[in-house]
mmCIF file of C-alpha atoms and ligand atoms in Angstrom:
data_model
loop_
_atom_site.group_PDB
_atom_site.id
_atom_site.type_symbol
_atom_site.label_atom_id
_atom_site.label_comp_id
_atom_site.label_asym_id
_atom_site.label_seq_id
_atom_site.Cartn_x
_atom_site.Cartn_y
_atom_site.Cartn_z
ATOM 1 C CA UNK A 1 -36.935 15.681 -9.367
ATOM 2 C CA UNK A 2 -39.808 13.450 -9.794
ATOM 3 C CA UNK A 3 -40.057 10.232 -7.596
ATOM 4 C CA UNK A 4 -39.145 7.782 -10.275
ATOM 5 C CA UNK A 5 -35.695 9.284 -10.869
ATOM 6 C CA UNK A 6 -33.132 6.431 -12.775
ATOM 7 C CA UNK A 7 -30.140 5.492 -10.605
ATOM 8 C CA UNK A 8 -27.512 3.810 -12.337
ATOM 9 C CA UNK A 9 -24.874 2.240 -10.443
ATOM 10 C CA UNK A 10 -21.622 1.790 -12.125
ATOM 11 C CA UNK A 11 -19.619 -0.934 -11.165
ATOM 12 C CA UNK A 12 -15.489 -2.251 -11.988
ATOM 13 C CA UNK A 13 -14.863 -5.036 -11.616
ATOM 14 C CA UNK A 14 -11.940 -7.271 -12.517
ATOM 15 C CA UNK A 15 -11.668 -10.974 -11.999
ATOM 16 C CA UNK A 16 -14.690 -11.075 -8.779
ATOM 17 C CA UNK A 17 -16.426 -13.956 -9.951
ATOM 18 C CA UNK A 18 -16.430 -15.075 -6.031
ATOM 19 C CA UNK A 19 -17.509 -11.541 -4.683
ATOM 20 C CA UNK A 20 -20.479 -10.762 -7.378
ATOM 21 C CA UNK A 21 -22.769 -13.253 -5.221
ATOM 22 C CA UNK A 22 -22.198 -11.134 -1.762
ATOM 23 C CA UNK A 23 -22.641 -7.748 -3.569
ATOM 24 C CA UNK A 24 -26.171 -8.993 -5.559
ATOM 25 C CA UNK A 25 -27.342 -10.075 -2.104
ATOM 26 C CA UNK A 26 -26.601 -7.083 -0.418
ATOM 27 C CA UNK A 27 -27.658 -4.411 -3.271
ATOM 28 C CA UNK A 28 -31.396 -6.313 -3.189
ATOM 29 C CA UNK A 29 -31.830 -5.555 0.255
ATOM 30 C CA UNK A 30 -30.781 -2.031 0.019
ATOM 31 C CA UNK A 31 -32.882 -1.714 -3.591
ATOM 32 C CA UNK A 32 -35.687 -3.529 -1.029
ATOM 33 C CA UNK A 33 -35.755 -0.729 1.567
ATOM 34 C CA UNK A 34 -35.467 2.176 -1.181
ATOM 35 C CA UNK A 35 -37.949 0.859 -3.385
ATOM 36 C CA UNK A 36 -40.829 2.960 -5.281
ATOM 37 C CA UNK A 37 -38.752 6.027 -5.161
ATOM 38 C CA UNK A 38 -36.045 5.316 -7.748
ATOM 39 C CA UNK A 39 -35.114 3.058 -10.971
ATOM 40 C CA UNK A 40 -31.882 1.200 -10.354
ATOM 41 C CA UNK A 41 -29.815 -0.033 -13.176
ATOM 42 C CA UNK A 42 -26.520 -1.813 -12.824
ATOM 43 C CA UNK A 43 -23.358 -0.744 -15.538
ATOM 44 C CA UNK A 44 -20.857 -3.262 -14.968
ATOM 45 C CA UNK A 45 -17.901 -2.474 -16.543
ATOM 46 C CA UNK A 46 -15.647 -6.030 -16.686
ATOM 47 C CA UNK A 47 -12.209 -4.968 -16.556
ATOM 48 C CA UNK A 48 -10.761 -7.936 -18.864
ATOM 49 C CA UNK A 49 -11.529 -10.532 -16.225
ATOM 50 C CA UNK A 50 -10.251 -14.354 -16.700
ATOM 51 C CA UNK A 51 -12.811 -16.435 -14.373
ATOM 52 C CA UNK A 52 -16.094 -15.892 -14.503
ATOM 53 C CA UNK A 53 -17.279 -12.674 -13.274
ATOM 54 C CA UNK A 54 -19.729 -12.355 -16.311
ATOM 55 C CA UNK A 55 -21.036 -15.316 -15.744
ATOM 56 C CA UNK A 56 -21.726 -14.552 -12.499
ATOM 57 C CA UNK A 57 -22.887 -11.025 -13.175
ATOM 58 C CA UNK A 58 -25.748 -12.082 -15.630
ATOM 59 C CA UNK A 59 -27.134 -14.946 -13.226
ATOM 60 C CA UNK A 60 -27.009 -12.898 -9.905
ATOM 61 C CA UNK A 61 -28.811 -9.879 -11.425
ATOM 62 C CA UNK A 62 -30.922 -11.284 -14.279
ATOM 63 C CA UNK A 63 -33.795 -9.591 -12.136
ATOM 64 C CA UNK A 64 -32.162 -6.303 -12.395
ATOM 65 C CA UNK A 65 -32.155 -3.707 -15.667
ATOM 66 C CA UNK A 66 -28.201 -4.275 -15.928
ATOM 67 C CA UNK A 67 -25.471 -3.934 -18.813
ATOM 68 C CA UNK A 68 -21.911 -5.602 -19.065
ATOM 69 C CA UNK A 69 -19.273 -4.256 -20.990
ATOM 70 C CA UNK A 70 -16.603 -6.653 -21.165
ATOM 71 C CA UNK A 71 -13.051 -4.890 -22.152
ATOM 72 C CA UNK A 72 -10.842 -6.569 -24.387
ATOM 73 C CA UNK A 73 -8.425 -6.510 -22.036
ATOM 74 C CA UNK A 74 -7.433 -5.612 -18.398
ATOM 75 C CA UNK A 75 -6.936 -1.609 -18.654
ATOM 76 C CA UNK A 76 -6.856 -0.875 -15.480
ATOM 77 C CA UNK A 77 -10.246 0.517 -13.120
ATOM 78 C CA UNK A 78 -9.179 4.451 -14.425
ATOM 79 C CA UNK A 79 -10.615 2.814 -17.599
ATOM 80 C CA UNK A 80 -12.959 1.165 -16.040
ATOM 81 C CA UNK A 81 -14.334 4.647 -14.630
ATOM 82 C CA UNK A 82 -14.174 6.491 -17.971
ATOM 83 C CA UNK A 83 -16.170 3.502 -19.812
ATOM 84 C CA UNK A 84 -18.501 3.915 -16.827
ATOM 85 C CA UNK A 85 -19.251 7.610 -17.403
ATOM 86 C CA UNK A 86 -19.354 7.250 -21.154
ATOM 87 C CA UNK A 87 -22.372 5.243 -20.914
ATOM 88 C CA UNK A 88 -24.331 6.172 -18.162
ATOM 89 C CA UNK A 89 -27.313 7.230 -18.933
ATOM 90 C CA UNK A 90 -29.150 7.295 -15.295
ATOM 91 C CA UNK A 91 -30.476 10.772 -13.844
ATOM 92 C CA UNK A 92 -27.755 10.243 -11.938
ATOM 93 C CA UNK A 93 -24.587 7.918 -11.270
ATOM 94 C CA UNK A 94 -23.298 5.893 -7.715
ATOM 95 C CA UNK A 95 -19.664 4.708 -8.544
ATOM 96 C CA UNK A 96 -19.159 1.239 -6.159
ATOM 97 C CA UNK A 97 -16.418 -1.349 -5.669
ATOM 98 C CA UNK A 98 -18.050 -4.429 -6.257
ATOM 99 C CA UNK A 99 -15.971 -6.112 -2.696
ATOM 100 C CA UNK A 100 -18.201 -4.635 -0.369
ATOM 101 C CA UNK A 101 -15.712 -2.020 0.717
ATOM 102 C CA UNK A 102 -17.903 1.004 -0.181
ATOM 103 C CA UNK A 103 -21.213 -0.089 1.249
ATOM 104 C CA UNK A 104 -24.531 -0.199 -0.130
ATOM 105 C CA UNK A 105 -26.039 0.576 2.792
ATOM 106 C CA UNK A 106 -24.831 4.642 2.271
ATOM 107 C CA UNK A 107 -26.324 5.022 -0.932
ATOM 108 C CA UNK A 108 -29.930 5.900 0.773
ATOM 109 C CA UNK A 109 -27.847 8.610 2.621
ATOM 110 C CA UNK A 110 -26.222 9.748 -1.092
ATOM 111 C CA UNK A 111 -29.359 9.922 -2.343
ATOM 112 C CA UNK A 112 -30.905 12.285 0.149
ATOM 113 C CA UNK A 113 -27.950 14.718 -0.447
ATOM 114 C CA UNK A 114 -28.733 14.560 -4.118
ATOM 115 C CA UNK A 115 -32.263 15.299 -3.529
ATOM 116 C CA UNK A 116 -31.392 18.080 -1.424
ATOM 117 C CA UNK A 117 -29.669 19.860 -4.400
ATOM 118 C CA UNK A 118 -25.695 18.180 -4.315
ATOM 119 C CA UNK A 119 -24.373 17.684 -7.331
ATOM 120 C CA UNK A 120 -21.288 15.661 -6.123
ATOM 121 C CA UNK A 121 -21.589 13.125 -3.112
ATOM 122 C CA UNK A 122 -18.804 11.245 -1.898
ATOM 123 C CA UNK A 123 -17.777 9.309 0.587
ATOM 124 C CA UNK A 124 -14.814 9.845 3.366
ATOM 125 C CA UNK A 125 -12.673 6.754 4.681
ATOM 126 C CA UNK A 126 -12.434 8.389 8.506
ATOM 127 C CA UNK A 127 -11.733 5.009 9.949
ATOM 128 C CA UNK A 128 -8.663 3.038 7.542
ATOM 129 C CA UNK A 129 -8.018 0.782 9.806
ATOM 130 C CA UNK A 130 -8.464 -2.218 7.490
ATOM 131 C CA UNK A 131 -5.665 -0.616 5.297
ATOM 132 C CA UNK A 132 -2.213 -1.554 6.258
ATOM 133 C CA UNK A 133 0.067 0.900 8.068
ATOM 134 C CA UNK A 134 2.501 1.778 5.476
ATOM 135 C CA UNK A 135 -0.742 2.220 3.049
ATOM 136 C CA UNK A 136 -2.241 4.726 5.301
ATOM 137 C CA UNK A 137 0.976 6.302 5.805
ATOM 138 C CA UNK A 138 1.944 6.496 2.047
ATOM 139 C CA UNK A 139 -2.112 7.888 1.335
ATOM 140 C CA UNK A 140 -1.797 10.824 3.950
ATOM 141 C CA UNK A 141 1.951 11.797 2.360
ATOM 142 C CA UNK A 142 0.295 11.546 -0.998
ATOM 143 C CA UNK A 143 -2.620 14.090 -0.502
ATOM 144 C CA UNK A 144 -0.668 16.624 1.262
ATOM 145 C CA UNK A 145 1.978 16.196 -1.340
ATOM 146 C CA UNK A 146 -0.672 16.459 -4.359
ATOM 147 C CA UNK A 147 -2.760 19.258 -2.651
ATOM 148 C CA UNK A 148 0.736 21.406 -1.723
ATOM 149 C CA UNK A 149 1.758 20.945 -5.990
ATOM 150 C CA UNK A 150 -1.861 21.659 -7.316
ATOM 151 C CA UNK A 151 -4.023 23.991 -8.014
ATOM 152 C CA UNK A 152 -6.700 21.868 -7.533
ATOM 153 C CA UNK A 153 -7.328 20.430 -4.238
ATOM 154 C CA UNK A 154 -9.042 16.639 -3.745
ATOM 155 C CA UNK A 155 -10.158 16.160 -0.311
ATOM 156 C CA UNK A 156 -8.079 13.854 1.863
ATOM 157 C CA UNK A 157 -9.571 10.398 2.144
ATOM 158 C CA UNK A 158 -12.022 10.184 -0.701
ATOM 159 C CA UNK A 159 -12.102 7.473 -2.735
ATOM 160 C CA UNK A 160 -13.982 6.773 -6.275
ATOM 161 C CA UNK A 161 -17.127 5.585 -3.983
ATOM 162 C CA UNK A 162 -19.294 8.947 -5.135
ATOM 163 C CA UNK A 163 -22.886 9.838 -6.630
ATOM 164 C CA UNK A 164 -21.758 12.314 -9.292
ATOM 165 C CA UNK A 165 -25.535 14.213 -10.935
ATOM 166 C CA UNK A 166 -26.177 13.592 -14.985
ATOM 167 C CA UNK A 167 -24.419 17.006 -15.224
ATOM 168 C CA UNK A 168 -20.869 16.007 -13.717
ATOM 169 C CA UNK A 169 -21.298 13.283 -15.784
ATOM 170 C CA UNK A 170 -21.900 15.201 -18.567
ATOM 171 C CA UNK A 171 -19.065 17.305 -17.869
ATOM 172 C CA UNK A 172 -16.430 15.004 -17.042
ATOM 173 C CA UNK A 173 -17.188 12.956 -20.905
ATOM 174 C CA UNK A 174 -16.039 16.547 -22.150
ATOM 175 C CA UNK A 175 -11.995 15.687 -20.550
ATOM 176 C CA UNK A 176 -10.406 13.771 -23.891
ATOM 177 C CA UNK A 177 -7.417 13.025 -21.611
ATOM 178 C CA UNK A 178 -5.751 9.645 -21.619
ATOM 179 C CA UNK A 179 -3.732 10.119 -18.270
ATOM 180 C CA UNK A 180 -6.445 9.819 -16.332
ATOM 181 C CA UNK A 181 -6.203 10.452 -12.626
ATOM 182 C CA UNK A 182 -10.065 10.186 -11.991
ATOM 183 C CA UNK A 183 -9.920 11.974 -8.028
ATOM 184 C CA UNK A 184 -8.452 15.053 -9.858
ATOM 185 C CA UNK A 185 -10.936 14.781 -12.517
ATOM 186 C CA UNK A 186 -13.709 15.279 -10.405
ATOM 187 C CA UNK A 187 -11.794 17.763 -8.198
ATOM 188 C CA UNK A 188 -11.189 19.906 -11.134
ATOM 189 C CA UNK A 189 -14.892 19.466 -12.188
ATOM 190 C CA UNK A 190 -16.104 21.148 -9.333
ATOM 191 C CA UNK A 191 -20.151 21.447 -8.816
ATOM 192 C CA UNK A 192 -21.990 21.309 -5.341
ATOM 193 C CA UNK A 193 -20.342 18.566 -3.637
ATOM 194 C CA UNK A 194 -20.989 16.853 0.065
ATOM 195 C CA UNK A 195 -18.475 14.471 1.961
ATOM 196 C CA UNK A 196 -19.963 11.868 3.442
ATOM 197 C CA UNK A 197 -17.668 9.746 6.111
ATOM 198 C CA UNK A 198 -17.646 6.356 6.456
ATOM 199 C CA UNK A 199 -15.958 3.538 7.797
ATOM 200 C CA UNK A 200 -14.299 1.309 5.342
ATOM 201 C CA UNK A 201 -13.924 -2.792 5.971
ATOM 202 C CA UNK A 202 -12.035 -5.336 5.189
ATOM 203 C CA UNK A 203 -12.678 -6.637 1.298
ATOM 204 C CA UNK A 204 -14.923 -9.642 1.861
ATOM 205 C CA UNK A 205 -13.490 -12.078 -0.395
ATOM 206 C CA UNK A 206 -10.765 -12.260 -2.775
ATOM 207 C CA UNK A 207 -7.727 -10.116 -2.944
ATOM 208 C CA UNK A 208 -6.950 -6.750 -3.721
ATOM 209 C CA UNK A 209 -5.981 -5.794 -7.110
ATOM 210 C CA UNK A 210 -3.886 -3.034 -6.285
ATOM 211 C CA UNK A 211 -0.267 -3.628 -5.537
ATOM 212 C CA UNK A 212 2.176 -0.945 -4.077
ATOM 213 C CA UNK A 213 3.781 -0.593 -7.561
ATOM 214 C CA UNK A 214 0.152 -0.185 -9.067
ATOM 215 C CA UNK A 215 -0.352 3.029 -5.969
ATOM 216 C CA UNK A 216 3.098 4.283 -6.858
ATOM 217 C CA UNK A 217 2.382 4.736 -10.224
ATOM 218 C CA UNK A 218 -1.313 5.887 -9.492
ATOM 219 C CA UNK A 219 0.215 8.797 -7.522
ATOM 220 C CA UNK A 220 3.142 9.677 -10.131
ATOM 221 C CA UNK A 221 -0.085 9.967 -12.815
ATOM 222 C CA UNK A 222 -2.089 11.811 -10.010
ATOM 223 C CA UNK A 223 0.834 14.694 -9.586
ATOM 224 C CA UNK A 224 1.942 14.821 -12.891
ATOM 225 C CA UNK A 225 -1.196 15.274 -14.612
ATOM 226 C CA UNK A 226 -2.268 17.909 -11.774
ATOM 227 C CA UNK A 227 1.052 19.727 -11.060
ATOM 228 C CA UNK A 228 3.461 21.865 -13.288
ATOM 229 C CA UNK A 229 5.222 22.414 -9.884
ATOM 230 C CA UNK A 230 7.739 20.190 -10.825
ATOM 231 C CA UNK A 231 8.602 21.044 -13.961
ATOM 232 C CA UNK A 232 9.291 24.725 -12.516
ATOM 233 C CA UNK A 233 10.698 24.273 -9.437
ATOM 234 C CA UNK A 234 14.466 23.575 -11.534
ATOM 235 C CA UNK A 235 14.907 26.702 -12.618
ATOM 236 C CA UNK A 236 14.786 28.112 -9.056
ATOM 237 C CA UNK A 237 16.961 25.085 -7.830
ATOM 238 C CA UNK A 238 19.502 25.538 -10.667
ATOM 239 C CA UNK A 239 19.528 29.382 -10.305
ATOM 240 C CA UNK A 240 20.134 29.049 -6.471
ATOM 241 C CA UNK A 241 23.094 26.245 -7.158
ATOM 242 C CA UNK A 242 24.382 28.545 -9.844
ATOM 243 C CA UNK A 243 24.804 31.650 -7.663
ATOM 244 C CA UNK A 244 26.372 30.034 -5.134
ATOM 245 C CA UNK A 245 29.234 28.203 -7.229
ATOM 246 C CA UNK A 246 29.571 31.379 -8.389
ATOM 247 C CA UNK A 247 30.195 32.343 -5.094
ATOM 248 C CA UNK A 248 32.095 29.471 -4.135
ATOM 249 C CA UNK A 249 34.285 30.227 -7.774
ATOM 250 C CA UNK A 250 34.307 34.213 -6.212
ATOM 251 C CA UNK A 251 36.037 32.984 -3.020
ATOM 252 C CA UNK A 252 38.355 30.488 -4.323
ATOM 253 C CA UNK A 253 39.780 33.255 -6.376
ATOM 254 C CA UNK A 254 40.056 35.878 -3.004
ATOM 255 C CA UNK A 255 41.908 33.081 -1.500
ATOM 256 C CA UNK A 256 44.497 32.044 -4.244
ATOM 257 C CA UNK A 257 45.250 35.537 -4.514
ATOM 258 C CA UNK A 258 46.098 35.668 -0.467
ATOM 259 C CA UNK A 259 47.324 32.306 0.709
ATOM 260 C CA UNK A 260 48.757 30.786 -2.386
ATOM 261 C CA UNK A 261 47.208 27.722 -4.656
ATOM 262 C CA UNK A 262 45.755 24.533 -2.428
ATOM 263 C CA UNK A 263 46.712 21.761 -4.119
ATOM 264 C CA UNK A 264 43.982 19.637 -2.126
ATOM 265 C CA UNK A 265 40.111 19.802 -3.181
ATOM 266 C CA UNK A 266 39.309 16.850 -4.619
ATOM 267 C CA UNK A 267 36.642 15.509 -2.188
ATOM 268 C CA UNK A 268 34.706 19.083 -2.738
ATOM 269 C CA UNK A 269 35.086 18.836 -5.936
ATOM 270 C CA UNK A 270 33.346 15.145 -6.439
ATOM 271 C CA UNK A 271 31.092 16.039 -4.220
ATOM 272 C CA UNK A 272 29.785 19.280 -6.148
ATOM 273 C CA UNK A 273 30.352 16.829 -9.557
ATOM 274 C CA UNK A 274 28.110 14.084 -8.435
ATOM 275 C CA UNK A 275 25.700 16.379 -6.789
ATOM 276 C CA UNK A 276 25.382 18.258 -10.201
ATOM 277 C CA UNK A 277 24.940 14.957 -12.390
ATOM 278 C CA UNK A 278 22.287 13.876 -9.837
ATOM 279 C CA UNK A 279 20.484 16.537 -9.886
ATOM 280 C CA UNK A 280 20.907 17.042 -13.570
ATOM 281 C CA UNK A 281 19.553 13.112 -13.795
ATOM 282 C CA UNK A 282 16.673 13.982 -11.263
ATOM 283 C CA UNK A 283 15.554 16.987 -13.943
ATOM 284 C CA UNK A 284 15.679 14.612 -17.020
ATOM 285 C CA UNK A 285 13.757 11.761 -15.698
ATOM 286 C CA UNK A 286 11.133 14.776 -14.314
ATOM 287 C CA UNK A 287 10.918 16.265 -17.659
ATOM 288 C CA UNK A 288 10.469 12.572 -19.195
ATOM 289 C CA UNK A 289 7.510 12.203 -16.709
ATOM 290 C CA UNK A 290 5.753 15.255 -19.069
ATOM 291 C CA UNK A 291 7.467 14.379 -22.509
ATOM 292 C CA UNK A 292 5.944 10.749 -21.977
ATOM 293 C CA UNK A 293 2.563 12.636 -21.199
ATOM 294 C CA UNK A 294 2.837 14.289 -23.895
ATOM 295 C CA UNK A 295 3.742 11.395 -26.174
ATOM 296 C CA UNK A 296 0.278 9.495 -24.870
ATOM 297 C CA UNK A 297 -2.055 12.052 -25.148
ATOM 298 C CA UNK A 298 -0.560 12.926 -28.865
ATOM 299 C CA UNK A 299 -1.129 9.197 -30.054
ATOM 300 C CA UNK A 300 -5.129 9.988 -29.046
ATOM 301 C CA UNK A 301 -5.055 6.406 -28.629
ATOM 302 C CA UNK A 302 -8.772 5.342 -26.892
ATOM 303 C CA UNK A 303 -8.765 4.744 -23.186
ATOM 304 C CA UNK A 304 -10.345 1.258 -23.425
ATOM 305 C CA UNK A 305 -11.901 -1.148 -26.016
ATOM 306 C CA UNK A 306 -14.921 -2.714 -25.317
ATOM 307 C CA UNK A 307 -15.016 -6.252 -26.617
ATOM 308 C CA UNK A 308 -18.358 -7.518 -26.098
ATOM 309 C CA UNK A 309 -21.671 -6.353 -24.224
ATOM 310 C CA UNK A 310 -24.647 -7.598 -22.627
ATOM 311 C CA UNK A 311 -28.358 -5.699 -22.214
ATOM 312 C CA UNK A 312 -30.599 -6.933 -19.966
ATOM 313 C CA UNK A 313 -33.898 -5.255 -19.530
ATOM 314 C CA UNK A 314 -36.043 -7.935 -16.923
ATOM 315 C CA UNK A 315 -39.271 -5.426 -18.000
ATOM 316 C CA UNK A 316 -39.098 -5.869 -21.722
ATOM 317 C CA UNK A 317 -39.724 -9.441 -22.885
ATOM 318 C CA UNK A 318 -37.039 -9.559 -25.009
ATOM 319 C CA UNK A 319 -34.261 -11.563 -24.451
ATOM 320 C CA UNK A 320 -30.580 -10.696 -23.044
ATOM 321 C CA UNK A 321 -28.954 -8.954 -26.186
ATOM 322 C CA UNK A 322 -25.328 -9.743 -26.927
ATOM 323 C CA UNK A 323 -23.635 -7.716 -29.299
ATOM 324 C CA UNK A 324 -19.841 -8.313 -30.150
HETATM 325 N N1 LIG B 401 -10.664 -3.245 -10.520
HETATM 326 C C1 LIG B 401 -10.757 -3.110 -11.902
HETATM 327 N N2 LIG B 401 -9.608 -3.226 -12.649
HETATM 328 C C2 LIG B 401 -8.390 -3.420 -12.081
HETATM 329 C C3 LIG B 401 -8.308 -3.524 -10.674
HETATM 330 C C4 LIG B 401 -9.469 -3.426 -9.924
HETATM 331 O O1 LIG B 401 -11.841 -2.913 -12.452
HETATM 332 O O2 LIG B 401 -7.405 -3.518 -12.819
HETATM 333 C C5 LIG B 401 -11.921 -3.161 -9.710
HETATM 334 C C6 LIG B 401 -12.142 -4.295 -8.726
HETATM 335 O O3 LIG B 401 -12.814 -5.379 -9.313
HETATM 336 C C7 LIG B 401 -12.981 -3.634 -7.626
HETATM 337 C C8 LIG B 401 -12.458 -2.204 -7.639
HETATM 338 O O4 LIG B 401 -11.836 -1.995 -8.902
HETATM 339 O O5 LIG B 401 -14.359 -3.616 -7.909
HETATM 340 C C9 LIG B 401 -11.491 -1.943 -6.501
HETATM 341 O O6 LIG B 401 -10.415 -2.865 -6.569
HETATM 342 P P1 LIG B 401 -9.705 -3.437 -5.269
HETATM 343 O O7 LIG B 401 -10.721 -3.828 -4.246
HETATM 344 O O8 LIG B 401 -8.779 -4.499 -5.735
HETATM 345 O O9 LIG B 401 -8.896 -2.171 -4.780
HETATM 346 P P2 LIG B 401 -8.758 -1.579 -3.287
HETATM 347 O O10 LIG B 401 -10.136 -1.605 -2.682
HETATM 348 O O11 LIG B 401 -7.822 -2.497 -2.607
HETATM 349 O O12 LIG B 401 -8.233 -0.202 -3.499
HETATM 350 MG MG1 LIG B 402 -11.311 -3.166 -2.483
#
């Protein structure tokens, strides 16, 4: 790698107008300390934002080589990731949250790993103690849960905060698929790849975008796209329930023949009713989970439209170019 290697930094972000400021400041001090050895360039990728994050974005960092692509919509930061690695075009790629929670001063430490020949660097909440209890519960449950039902394996506690080489990059704009459950993604990419732990604070500002419902449904794509556990698992389930009402069926005969016809039986036989139709229920909605799958990724519909963009290279005397 020669010295001058271009770092691009790719950034979601979604209605931070009051956050941008913060980040700028702290991302010049940490460009400060790192600079002569690398180009940084900023990617922001504005998830359909209502206040002013562009705004924002194009004041703050008019000094910096940066480009906003402003989504026509909110799509969602999976989007926002995809758009991200579509148009990178550094030597290679830091993925941030613009709140402060990943922090800039680890990207020094990335960098190094990078140099040293990893192809994947990313970081490791060990401390979530600024997450709420049920969210660090529900997190835990849902990586031993994921890593038991797939094949592929994403290490515990990694978030999208990652250096990922122009190859992975290159590699993961190969994956046409709309589902996108991004931590798999680069699980199932593979390459060299280096955890790097970290403590991660409190948001500085503003609110999180992420609501329970949002996680939920995170983790339903996350095992679904990953998993064809559950898709299987029925016909063991309805093969074991099977045999034994046939059992059950096998002894109710023995004793009619020795002791006469009950007359009684209806609780057991609700019981094995309702049980059935549950279970029957529980296999329809699971195979809906892949039909409905199947039904997005047929329509080949794009994962995000970008509605506007802004270039702005602070070297070049040309002004900031807008195209619509
Ligand atoms: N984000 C986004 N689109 C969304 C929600 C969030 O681009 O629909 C961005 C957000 O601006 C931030 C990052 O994704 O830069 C992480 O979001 P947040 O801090 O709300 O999530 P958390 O850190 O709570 O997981
Ligand atoms: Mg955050």
């Amino acid at each position: 790698m020669d010295n001058t290697a271009i770092v691009t930094f790719i950034i979601p972000v979604y209605n931070e107008a009051e956050v941008v400021p913060v980040f700028s400041k702290e991302m010049s001090e940490m460009i400060e300390d790192a600079n002569g050895h690398y180009r940084f360039e900023f990617l922001f990728i504005d998830d359909g934002s209502i206040d002013s994050t562009v705004e924002s974005i194009r004041g703050e960092f008019r000094n910096f080589h940066h480009t906003i692509l402003s989504f026509s919509r909110n799509f969602g930061k999976e989007a926002a990731l995809c758009a991200g690695i579509d148009h990178a075009d550094g030597d290679v790629v830091i993925i941030m949250d613009v709140d402060l929670q990943d922090p800039p001063a680890l990207v020094p430490e990335f960098l190094q790993h990078w140099k040293a020949g990893f192809e994947v660097v990313y970081g490791v909440r060990h401390d979530r103690a600024s997450d709420s209890w049920v969210k660090r519960k529900s997190a835990s449950g849902f990586y031993s849960i994921f890593n038991m039902a797939s094949d592929i394996k994403i290490p515990p506690h990694a978030g999208d905060f990652r250096l990922l080489d122009k190859s992975v990059v290159q590699a993961l704009r190969k994956l046409p698929e709309r589902s996108r459950f991004t931590k798999g993604l680069y699980a199932w990419a593979g390459f060299k790849s280096k955890g790097v732990p970290y403590v991660r604070t409190e948001r500085i500002r503003g609110d999180t975008k992420w609501s329970y419902w949002r996680l939920w449904n995170l983790a339903v794509d996350g095992l679904f796209s990953f998993s064809q556990r559950p898709l299987r698992i029925w016909a063991y389930i309805g093969a074991t329930v099977s045999g034994l009402s046939l059992l059950f069926a096998a002894s109710t005969v023995i004793k009619a023949l020795f002791f006469g016809i009950e007359t009684k039986g209806y609780a057991s036989i609700m019981t094995a009713v309702t049980f059935l139709g549950g279970l029957q229920l529980l296999v329809l909605g699971i195979f809906g989970e892949y039909i409905g799958r199947l039904f997005i990724e047929t329509k080949g519909r794009p994962n995000y439209l970008v509605a506007k963009e802004w270039h702005r290279n602070p070297e070049s005397e040309t002004e900031p170019s807008q195209t619509s």
